[in-house]
Coordinates of C-alpha atoms (C1' of nucleotides) in Angstrom, one line a residue:
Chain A
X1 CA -36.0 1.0 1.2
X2 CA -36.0 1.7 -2.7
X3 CA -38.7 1.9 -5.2
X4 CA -38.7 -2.1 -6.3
X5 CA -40.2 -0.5 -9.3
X6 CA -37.8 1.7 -9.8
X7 CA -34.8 -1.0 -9.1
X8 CA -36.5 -2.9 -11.9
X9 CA -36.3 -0.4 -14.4
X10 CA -32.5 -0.5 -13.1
X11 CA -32.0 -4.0 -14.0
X12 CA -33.5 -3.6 -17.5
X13 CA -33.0 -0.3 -18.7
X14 CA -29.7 0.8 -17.3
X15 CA -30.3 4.2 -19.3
X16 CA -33.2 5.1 -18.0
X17 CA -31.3 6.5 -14.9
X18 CA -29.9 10.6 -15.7
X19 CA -27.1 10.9 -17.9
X20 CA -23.7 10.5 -16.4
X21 CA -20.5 11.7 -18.4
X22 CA -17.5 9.3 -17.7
X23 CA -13.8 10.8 -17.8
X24 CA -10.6 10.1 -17.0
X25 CA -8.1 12.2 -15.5
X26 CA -4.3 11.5 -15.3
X27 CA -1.9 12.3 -12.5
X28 CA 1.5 12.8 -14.5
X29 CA 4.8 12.4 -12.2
X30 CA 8.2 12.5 -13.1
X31 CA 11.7 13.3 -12.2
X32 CA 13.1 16.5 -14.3
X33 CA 16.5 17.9 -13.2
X34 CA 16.2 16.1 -9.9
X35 CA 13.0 16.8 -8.8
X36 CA 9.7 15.1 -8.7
X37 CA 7.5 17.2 -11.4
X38 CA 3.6 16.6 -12.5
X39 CA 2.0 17.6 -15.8
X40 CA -0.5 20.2 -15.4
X41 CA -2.7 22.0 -18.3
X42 CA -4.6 25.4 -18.2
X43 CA -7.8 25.0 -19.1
X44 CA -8.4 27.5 -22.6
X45 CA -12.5 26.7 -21.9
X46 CA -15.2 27.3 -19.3
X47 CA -15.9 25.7 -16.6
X48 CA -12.3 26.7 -14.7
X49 CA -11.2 28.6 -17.6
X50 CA -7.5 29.9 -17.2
X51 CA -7.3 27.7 -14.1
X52 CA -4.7 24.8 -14.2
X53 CA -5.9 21.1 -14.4
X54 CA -5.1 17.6 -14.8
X55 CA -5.0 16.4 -18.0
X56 CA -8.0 14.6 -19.0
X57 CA -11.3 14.2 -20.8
X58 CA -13.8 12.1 -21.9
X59 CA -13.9 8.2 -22.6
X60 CA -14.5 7.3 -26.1
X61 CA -17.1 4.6 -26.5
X62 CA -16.1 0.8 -26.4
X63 CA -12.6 2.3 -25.2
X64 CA -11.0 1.0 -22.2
X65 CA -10.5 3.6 -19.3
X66 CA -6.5 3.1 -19.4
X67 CA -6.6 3.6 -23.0
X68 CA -8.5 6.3 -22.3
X69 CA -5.9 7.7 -20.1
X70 CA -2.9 6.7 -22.5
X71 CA -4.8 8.6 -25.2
X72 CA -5.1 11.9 -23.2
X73 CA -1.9 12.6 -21.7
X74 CA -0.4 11.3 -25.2
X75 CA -2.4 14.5 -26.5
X76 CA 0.3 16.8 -24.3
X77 CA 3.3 14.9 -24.4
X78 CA 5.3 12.5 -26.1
X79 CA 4.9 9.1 -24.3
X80 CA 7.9 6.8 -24.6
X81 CA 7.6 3.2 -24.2
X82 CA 7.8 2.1 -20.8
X83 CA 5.6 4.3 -19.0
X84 CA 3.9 2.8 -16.0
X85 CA 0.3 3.4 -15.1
X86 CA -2.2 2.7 -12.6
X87 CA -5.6 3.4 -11.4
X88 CA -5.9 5.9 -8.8
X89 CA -9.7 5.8 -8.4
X90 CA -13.1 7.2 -9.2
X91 CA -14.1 10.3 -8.0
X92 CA -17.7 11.1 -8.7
X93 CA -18.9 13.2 -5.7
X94 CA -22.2 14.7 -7.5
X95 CA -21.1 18.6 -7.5
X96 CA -17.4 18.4 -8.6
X97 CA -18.5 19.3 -12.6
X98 CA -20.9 22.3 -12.7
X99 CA -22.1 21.3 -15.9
X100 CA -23.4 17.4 -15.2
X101 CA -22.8 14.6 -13.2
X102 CA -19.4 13.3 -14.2
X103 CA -17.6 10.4 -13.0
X104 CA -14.3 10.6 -13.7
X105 CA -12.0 8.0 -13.5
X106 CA -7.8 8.5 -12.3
X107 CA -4.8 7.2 -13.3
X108 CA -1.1 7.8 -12.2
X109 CA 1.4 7.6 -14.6
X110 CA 5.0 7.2 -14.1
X111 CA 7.9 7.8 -16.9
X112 CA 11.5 8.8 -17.1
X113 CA 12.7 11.6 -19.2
X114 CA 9.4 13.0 -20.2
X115 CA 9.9 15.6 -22.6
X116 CA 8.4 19.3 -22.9
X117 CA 4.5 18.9 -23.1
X118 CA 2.4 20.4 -26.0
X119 CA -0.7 22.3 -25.2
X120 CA -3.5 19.8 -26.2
X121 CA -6.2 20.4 -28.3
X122 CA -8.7 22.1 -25.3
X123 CA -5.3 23.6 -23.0
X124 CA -3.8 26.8 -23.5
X125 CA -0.7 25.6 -21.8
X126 CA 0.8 23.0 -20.5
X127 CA 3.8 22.7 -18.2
X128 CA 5.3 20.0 -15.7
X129 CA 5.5 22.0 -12.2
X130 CA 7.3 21.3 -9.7
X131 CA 5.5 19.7 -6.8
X132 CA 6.9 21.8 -3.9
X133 CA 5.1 24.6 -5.8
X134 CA 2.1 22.5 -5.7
X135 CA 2.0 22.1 -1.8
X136 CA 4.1 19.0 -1.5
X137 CA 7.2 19.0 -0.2
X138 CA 8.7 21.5 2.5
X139 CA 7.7 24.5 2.2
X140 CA 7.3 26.3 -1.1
X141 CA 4.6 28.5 -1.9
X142 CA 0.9 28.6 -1.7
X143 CA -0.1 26.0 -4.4
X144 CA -1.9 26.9 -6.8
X145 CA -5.6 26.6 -7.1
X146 CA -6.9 23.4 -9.3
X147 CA -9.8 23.4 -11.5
X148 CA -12.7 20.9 -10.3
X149 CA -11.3 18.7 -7.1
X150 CA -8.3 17.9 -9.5
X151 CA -6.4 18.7 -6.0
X152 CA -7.5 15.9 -4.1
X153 CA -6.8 13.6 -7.1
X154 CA -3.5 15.3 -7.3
X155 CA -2.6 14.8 -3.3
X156 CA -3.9 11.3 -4.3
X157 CA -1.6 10.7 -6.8
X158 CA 1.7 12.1 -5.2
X159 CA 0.5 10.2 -1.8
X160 CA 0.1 6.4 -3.7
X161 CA 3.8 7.0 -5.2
X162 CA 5.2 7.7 -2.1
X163 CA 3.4 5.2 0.1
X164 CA 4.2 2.7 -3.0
X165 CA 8.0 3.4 -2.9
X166 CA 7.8 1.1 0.0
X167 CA 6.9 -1.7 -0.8
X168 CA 7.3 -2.1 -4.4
X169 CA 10.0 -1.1 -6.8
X170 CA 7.9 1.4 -8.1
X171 CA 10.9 4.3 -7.9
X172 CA 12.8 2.6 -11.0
X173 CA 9.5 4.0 -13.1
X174 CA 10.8 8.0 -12.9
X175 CA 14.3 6.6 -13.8
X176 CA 16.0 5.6 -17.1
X177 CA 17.1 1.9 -18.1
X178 CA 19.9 2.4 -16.4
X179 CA 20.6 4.5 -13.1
X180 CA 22.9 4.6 -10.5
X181 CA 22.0 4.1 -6.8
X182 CA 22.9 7.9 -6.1
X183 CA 20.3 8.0 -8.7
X184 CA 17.4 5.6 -7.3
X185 CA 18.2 7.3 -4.0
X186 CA 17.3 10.8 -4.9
X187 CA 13.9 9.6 -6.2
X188 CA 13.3 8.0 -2.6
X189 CA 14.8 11.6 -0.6
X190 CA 12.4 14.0 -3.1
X191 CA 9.6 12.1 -3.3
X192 CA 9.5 11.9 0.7
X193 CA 11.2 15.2 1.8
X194 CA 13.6 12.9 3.9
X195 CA 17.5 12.5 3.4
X196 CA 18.7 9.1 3.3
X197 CA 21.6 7.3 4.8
X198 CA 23.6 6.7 1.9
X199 CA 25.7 3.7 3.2
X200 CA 22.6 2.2 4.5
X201 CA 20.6 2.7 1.5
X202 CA 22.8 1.1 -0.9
X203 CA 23.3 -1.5 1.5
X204 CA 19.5 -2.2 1.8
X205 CA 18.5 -2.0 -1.8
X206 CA 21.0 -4.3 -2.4
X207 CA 19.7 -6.7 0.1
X208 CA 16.3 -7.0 -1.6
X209 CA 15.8 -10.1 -4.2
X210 CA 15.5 -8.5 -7.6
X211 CA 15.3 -4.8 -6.7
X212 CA 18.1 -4.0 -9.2
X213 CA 21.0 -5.8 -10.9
X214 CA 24.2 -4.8 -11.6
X215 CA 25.4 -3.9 -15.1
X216 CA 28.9 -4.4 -14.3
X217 CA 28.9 -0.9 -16.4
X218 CA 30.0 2.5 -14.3
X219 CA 29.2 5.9 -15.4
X220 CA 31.3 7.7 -18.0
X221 CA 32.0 10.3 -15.9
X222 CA 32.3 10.9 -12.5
X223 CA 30.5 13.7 -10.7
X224 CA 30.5 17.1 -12.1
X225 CA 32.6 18.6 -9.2
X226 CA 34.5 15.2 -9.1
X227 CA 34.3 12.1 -7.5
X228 CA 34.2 8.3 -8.2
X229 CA 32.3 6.4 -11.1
X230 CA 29.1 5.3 -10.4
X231 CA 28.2 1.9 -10.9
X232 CA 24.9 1.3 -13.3
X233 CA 22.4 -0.7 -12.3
X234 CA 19.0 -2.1 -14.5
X235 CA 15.7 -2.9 -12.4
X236 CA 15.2 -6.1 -11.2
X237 CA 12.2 -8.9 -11.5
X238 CA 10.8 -8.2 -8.7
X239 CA 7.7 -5.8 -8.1
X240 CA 7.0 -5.9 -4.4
X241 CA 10.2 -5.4 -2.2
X242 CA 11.0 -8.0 0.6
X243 CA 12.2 -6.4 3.3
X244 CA 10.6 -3.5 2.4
X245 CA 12.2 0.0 2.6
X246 CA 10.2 1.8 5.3
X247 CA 10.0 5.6 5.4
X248 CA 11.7 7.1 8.4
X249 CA 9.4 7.2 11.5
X250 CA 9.8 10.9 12.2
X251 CA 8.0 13.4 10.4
X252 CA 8.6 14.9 7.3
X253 CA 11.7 17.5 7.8
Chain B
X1 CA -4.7 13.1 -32.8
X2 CA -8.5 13.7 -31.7
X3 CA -11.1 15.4 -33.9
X4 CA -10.5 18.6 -32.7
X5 CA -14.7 19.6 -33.5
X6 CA -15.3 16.0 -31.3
X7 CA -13.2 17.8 -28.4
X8 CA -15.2 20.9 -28.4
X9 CA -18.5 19.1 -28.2
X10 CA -17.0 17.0 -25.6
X11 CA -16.4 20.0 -23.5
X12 CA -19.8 21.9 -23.7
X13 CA -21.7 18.9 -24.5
X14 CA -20.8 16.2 -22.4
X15 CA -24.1 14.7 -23.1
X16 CA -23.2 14.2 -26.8
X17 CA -21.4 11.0 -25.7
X18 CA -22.7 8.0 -25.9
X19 CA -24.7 6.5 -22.8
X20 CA -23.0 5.5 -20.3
X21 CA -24.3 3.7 -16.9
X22 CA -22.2 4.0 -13.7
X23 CA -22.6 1.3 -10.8
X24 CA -21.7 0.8 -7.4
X25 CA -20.5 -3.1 -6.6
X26 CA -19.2 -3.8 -2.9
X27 CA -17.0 -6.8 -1.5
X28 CA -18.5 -6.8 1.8
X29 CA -16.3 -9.0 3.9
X30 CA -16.6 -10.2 7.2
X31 CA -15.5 -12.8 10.3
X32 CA -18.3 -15.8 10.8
X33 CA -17.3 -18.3 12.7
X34 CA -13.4 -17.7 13.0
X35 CA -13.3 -17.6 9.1
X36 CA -13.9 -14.8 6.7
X37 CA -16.0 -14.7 4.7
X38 CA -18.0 -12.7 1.5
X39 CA -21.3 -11.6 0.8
X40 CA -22.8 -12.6 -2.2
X41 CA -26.6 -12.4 -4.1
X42 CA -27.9 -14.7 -6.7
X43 CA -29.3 -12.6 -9.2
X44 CA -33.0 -13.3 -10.4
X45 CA -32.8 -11.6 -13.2
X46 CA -30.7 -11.5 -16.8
X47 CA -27.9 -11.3 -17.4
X48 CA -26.2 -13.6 -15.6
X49 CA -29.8 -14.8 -13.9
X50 CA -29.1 -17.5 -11.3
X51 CA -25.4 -16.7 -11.2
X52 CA -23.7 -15.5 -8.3
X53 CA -22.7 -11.7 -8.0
X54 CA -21.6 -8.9 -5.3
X55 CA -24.3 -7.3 -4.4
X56 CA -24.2 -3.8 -5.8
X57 CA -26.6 -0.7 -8.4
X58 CA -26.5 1.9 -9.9
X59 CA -25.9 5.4 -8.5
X60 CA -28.7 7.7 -8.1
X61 CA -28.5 11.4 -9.5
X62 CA -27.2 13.6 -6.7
X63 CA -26.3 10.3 -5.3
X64 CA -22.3 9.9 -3.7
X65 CA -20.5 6.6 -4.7
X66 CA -20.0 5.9 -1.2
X67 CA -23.2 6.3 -0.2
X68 CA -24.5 4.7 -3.1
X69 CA -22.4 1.5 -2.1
X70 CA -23.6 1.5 1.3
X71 CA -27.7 1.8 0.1
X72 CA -27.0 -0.9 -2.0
X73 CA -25.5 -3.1 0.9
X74 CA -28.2 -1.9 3.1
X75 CA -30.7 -3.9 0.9
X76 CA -29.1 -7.0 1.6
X77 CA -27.6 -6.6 5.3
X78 CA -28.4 -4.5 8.5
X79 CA -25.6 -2.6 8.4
X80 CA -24.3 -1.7 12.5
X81 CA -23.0 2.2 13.0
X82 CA -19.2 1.3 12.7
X83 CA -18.2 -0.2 9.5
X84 CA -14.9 0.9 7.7
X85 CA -15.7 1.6 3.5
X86 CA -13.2 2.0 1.2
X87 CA -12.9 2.4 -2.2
X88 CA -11.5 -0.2 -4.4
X89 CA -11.5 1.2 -7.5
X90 CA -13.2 2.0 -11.1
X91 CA -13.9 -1.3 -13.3
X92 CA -14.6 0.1 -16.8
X93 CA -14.2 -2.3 -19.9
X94 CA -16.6 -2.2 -23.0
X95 CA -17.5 -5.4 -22.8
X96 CA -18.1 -6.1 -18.7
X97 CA -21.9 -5.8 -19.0
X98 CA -23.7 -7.1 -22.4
X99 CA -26.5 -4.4 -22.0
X100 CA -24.3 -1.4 -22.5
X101 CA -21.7 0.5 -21.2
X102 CA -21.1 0.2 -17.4
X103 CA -18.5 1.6 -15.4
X104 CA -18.8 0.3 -11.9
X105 CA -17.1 2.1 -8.9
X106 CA -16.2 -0.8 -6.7
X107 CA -15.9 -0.6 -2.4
X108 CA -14.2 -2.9 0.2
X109 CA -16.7 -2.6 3.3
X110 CA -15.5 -4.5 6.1
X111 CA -17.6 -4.6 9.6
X112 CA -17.9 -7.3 12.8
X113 CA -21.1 -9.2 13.6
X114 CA -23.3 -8.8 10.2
X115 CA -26.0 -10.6 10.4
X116 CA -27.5 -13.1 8.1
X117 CA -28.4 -11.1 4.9
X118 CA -31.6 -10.7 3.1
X119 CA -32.6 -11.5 -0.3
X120 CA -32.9 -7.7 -1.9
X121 CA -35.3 -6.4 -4.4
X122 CA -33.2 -7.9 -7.2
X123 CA -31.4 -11.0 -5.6
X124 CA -32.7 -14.7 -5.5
X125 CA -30.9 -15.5 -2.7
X126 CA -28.1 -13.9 -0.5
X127 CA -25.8 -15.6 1.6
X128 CA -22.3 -14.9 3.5
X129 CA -19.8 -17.6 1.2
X130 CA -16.4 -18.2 3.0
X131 CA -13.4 -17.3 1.5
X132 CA -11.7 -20.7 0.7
X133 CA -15.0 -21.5 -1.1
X134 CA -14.6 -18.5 -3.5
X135 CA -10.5 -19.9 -4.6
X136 CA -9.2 -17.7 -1.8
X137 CA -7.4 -19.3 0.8
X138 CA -5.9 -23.3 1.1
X139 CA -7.1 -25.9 -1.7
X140 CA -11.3 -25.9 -0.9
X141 CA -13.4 -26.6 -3.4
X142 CA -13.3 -25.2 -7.0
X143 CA -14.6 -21.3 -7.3
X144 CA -17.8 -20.8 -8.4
X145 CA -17.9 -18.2 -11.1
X146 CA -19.4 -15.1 -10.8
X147 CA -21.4 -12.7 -13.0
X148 CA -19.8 -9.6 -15.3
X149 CA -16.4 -9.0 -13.6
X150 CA -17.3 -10.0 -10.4
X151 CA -14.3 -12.8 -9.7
X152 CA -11.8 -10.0 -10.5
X153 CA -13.5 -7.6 -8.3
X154 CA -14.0 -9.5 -5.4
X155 CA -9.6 -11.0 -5.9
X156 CA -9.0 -7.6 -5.4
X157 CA -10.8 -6.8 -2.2
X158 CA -9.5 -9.5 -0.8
X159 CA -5.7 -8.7 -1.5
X160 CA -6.6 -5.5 -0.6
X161 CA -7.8 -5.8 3.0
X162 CA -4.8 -8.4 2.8
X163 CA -1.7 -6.1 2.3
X164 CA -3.7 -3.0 4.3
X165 CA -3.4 -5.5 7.8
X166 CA 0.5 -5.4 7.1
X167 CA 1.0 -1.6 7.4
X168 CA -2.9 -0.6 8.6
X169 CA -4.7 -1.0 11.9
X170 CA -7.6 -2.7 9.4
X171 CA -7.7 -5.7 11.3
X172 CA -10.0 -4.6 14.1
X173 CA -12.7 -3.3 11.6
X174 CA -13.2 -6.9 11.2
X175 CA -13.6 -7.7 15.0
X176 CA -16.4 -6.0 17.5
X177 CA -15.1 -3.3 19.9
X178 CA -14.1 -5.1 22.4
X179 CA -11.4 -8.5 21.5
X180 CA -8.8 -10.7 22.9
X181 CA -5.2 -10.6 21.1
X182 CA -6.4 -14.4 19.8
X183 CA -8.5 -13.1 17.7
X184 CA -7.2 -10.2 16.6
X185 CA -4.4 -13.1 15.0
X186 CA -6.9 -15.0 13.9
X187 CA -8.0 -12.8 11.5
X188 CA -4.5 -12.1 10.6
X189 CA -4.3 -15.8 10.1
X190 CA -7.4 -16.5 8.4
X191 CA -6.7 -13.7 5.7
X192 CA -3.3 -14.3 5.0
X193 CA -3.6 -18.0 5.3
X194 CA -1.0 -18.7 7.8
X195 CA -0.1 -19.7 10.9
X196 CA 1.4 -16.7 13.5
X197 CA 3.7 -17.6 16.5
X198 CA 1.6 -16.5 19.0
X199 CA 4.1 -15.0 21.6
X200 CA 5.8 -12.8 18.9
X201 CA 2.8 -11.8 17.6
X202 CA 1.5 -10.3 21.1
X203 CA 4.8 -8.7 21.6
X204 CA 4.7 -6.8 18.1
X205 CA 1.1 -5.7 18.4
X206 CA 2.0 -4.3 21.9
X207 CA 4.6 -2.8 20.5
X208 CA 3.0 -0.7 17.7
X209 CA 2.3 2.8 19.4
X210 CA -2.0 3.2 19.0
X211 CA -2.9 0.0 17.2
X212 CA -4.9 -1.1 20.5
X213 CA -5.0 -0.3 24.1
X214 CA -5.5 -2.8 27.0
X215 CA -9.0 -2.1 28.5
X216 CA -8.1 -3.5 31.8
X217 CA -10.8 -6.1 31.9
X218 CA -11.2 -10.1 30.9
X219 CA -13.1 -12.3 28.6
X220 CA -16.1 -13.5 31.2
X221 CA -15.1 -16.9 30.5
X222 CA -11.9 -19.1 29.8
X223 CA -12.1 -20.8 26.3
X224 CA -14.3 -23.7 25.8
X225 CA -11.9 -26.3 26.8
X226 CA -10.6 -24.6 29.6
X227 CA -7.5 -21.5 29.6
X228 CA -6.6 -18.4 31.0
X229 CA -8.9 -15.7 30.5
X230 CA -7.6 -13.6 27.8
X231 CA -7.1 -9.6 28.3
X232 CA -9.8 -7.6 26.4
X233 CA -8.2 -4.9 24.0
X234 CA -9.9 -1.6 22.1
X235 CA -8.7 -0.4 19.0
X236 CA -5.9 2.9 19.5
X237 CA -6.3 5.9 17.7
X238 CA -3.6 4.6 14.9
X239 CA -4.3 4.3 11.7
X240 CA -1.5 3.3 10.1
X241 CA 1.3 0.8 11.8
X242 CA 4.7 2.0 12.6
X243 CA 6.7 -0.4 12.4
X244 CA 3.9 -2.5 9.9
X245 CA 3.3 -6.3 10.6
X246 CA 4.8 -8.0 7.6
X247 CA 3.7 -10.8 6.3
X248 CA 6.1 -14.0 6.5
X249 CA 8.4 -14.0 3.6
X250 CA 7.7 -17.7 2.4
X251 CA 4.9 -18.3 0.2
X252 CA 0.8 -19.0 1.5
X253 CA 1.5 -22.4 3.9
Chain C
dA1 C1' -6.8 -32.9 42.9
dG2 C1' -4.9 -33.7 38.4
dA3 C1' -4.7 -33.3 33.3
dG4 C1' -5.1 -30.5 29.6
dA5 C1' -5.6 -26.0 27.4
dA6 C1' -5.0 -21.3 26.4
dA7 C1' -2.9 -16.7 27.6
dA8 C1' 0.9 -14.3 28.8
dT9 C1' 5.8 -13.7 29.7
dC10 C1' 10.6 -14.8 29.4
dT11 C1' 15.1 -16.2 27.1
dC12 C1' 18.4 -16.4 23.6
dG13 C1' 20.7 -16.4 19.4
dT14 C1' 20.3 -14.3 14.8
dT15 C1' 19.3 -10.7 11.8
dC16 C1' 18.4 -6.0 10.7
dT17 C1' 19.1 -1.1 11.3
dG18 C1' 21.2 3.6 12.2
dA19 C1' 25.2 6.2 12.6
dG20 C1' 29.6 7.1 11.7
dA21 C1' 34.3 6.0 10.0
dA22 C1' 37.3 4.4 6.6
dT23 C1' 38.6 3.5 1.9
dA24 C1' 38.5 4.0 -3.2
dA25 C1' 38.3 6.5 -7.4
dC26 C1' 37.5 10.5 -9.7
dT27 C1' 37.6 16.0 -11.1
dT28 C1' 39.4 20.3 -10.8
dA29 C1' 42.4 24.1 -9.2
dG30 C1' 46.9 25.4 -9.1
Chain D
dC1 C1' 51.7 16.6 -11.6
dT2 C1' 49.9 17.1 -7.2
dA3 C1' 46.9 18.4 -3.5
dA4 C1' 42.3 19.4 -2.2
dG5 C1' 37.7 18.5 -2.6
dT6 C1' 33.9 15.3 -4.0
dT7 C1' 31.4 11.3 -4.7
dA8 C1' 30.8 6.2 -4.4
dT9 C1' 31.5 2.2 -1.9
dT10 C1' 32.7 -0.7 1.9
dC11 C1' 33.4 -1.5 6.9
dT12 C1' 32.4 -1.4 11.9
dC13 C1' 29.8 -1.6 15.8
dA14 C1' 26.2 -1.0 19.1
dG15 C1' 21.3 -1.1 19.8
dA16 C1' 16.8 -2.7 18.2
dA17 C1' 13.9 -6.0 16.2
dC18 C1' 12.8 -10.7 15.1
dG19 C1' 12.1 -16.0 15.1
dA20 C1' 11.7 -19.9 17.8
dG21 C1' 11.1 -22.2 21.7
dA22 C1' 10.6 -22.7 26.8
dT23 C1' 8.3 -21.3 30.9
dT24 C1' 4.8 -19.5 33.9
dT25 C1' 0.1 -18.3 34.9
dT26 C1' -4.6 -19.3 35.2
dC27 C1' -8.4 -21.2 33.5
dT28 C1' -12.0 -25.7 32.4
dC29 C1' -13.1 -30.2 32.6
dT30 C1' -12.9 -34.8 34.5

DNA sequence: AGAGAAAATCTCGTTCTGAGAATAACTTAG
DNA sequence: CTAAGTTATTCTCAGAACGAGATTTTCTCT
């Protein structure tokens, strides 16, 4: 039973309670030479100093938390127009900062040809990794350590894209404007470690309302050891897939 | 580009920011009656006095979210041992709470048999408001608004705990241990707002590999007026549902 | 005992899915 | 220029899953 005193003070003076920092941190994906890749910074200042983190930091006052998140990651890369972003969550567990209580606020952003990050004002680096080196995918190495519990957000992140991929048309986000269904395909296989049915994919994706529509366009060139013109497809209206496109029941291979 | 001095302060200083509250609010949902339904406070004090809200606080120091949202409920409600919390997400604009800055961290808490709730410290009144009365569900009345960014809050609990029964074994948190496959569907039915074929239903459900397992026993009595008794199920150690339950493909009936 | 009700099972035609084969269209080696 | 290899796309077919309805079982109430 709490203090009514105490819960009255609450009500009326909100900042009588201990400071709390609020933050936002931002889960980075995309696709760079066929593989899924997320932004990572090393940290040039204490706490976790020369350990790699999400990109991040403080919310300005009277700004919005994905503002807040636009504004941070645009501090390490160029963001290009169409970038998709969501809310992860709020992580706030009371030891994850050992300086203060901070609350910190995750987004995951999507985008298609990303280009070379720029260390930011507080990183010393920053560089998109691969995440099979960060423990997803088969095998790999042992992934790297993360500053604060900026792996759980991570493993967050990766796991709401993948789950996501099911049900919504969320895997045209880590492609360009145009794609072909080779293309869409390899998002679905390296996102979840699987290989597809190729015959059955395209015949699927086809078979869902507004997925993707044909361009009527094919690709200049076929394959680089050969083969035939793709056809080029745009993303469709439609944000949640019906039928969705389940992953394979089996484990991950 | 940031003020690079405002970046360093923001790293050894978090405190230099300006204030910044952070709350817990919880849509606490449950099954009364055959129908779902929400609990909701009338706040007695400013702002929003008299309106109704989701019953919810601010963190303590050293204090988890999670456990932050379920003190908070535990003003208003006996809470039983087995309820299923999850976190909705962080709600975060400038101007949500005329006071000052809040960011609230919002949870879905769903549980079987709460009883009737109990005005808090800070609540006029508390009561358990069925869904169709709060704009969810079939026509009903108009929605009554609710305080700060409660309406928004609360629209996405509920479409939360709806999409999580298509591919989640979420729907028994809603039901006591022991339940018949009726009302398993019925709370299938009541939440997405339509009606189920029956025999389909009880073949899919069987079907899914750990969503429940057969007890071997009977409800005491037939139904009211007069049936077979029905087979009493558990819930199965599944968590998620392979295949999922989709929801029909038409529109809400 | 009979009517009505609810649970559980069965039937059947349609659709969806997984797996492989077949075809089409391209690049490159020679 | 042609054959071999490669990739994209379409086709086939058997098995599984699904939607809708009928049927059977076992209660309660009159």
């Amino acid at each position: 039973m709490p203090d009514p005193e105490e819960t009255f003070l609450a009500e009326y003076d909100p900042a009588a309670f201990p400071p709390v920092a609020v933050t936002v941190d931002v889960v980075a994906l995309t696709m760079r030479e066929g593989v899924p890749v997320a932004l990572l910074i090393r940290r040039g200042v204490p706490p976790f100093q020369g350990a790699w983190a999400l990109p991040g930091g403080f919310v300005h006052a009277d700004e919005d938390l994905a503002t807040a998140a636009l504004r941070e990651l645009g501090e390490e890369t160029r963001l290009p127009s169409d970038v998709h972003i969501e809310q992860l969550g709020g992580y706030g567990s009371p030891t994850r900062d050992p300086r203060m209580r901070v609350v910190s606020i995750a987004y995951l952003l999507l985008a298609a040809d990303l280009p070379d990050p720029r260390p930011g004002t507080d990183a010393a680096e920053a560089a998109w990794v691969p995440l099979r080196e960060l423990g997803f995918g088969t095998g790999g190495p042992t992934p790297r350590p993360l500053a604060f519990d900026h792996a759980a957000i991570l493993a967050d992140g990766v796991e709401r894209a993948r789950s996501k991929l099911e049900y919504t048309a969320l895997a045209t986000a880590f492609l360009p404007a145009e794609f072909t269904m080779a293309g869409l395909r390899e998002v679905y296989e390296a996102l979840w470690n699987v290989p597809l049915h190729a015959a059955n994919f395209h015949r699927k994706v086809l078979s869902v309302p507004g997925f993707v529509v044909d361009t009527g366009r094919l690709t200049a060139q076929g394959g680089g050891r050969g083969g035939r013109r793709a056809r080029l497809y745009r993303a469709g209206d439609a944000t949640s897939l019906h039928p969705a496109l389940l992953r394979p029941a089996g484990e991950e291979s």
